[in-house]
XYZ file of C-alpha atoms in Angstrom:
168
model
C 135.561 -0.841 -45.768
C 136.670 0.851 -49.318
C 140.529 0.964 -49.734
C 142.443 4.044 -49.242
C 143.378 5.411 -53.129
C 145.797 7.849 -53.106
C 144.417 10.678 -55.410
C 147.741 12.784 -54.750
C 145.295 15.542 -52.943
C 142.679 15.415 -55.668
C 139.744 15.372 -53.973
C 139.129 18.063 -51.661
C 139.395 18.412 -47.754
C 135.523 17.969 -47.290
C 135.702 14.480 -49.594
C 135.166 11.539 -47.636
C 135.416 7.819 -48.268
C 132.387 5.972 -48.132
C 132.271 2.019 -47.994
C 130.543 0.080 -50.152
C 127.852 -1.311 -46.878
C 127.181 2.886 -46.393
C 126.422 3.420 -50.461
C 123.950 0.198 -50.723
C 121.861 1.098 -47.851
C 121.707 4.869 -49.411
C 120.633 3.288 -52.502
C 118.495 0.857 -51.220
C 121.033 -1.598 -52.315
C 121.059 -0.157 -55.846
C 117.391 -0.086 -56.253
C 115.634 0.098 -59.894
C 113.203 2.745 -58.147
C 116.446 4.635 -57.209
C 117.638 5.605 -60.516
C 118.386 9.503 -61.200
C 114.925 11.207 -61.819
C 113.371 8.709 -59.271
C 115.160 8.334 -56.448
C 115.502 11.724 -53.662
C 118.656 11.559 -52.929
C 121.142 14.069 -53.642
C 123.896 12.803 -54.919
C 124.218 10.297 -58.161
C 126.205 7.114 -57.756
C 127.847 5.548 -60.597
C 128.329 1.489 -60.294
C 130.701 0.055 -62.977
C 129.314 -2.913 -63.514
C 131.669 -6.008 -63.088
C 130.849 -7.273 -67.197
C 131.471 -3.430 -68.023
C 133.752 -2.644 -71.041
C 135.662 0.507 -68.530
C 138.288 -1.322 -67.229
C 140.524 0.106 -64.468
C 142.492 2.603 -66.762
C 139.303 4.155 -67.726
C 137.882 4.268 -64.508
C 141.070 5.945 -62.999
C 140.799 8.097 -65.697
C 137.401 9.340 -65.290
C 138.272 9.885 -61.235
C 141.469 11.949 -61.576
C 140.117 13.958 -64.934
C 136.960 14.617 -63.347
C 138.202 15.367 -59.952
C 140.648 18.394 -61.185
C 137.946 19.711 -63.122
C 135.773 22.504 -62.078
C 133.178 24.309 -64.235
C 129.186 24.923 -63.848
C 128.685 22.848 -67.033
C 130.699 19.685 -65.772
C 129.016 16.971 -63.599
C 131.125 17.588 -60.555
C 132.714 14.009 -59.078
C 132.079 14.257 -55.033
C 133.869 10.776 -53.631
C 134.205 7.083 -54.997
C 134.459 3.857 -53.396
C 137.008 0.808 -54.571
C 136.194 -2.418 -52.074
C 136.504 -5.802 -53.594
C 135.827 -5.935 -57.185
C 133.175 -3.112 -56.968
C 134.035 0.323 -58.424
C 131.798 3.383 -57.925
C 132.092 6.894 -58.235
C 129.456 9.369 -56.138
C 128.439 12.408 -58.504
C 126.454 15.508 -57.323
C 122.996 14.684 -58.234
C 121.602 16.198 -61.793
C 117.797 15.920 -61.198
C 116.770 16.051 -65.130
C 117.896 13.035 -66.421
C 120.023 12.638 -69.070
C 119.526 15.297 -72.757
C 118.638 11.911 -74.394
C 115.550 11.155 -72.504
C 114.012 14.190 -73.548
C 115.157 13.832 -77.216
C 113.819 10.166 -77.957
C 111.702 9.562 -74.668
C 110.050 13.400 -74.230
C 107.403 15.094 -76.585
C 109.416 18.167 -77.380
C 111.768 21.182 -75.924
C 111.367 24.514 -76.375
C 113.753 26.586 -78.216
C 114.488 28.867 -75.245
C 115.598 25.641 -73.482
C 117.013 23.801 -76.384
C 119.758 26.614 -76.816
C 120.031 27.072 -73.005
C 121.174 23.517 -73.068
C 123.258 24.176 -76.456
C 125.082 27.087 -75.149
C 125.704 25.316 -71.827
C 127.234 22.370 -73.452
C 129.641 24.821 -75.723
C 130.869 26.687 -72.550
C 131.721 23.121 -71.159
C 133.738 22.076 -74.553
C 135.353 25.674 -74.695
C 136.666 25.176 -70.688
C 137.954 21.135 -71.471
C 139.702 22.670 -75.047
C 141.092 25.870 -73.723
C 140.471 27.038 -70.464
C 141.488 23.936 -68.654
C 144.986 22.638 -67.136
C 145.583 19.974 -68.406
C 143.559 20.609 -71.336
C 141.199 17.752 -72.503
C 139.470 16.103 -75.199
C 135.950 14.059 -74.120
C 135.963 11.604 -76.760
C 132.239 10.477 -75.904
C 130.136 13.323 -76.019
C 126.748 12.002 -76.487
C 123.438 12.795 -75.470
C 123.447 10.039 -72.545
C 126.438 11.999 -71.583
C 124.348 14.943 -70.769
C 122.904 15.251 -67.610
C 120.567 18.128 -66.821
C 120.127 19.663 -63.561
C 116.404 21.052 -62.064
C 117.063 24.156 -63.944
C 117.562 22.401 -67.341
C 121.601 23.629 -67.363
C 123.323 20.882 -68.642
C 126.485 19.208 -67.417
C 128.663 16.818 -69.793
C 129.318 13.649 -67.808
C 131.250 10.264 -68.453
C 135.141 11.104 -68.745
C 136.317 7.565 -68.861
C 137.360 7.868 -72.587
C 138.562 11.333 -72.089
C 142.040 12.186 -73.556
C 144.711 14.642 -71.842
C 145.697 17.268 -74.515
C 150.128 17.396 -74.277
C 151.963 20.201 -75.621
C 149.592 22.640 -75.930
């Protein structure tokens, strides 16, 4: 069973917790064949590995940041799980991959899509910098940090490095 964590009414009313047993057989206990792009579910989970350099802060980080946020061009954080040492966060799922698998891994884009995705990821940046409460700096805005739904509209992912903007 996960542990209770009291996000001070973060996530919303529909947000249930789900224990680990429940996320490993949806995964096929984190199958290789179950990665995004391959597997049909539809949502993404996120295991921190144990070795992982995002300690608790970070994590705890990522989960309130993420959770307050709301914007088409933000991966949108749906539950998370804490039992034992295990901590994992359950994403809507982003059917495209990630922008850096079709940068190095893909032949090419086209420009109609390349400045889809550009645009998309500005309109993200603008809400985290000014639109916002509290306002918010990534801090690790990378392609791997893309994610790209079935139409190609990205959303920027990863907010464990994220900084709160104060004063602003």
């Amino acid at each position: 069973m996960c542990v209770a964590v009291d996000l001070s009414g973060i996530l919303t009313a529909e947000s249930v917790q789900y224990d680990f047993s429940t996320i490993q057989f949806a995964t096929n206990y984190f199958s290789i064949e179950n990665k995004i792009g391959v597997g049909g579910f539809d949502i993404t989970v996120k295991r921190l590995s144990r070795r992982s350099s995002q300690g608790v802060k970070e994590f705890k980080n990522e989960v309130v940041l993420v959770a307050k946020l709301q914007h088409r061009n933000l991966v949108r954080l749906l539950d998370l799980c804490l039992e034992r040492e295990e901590k994992i966060l359950i994403y809507e799922f982003v059917s495209n991959k990630s922008l850096d698998y079709f940068l190095f891994k893909q032949t090419t884009l086209d420009w109609s899509v390349r400045d889809k995705i550009i645009k998309g990821i500005v309109r993200g940046l603008i809400y985290l910098h000014e639109d916002s409460r509290p306002r918010i700096i990534h801090r690790d805005l990378k392609a791997s940090n893309i994610l790209l739904d079935k139409d190609m509209n990205p959303k920027i992912s990863d907010f464990g490095m994220a900084n709160i903007i104060v004063g602003t």
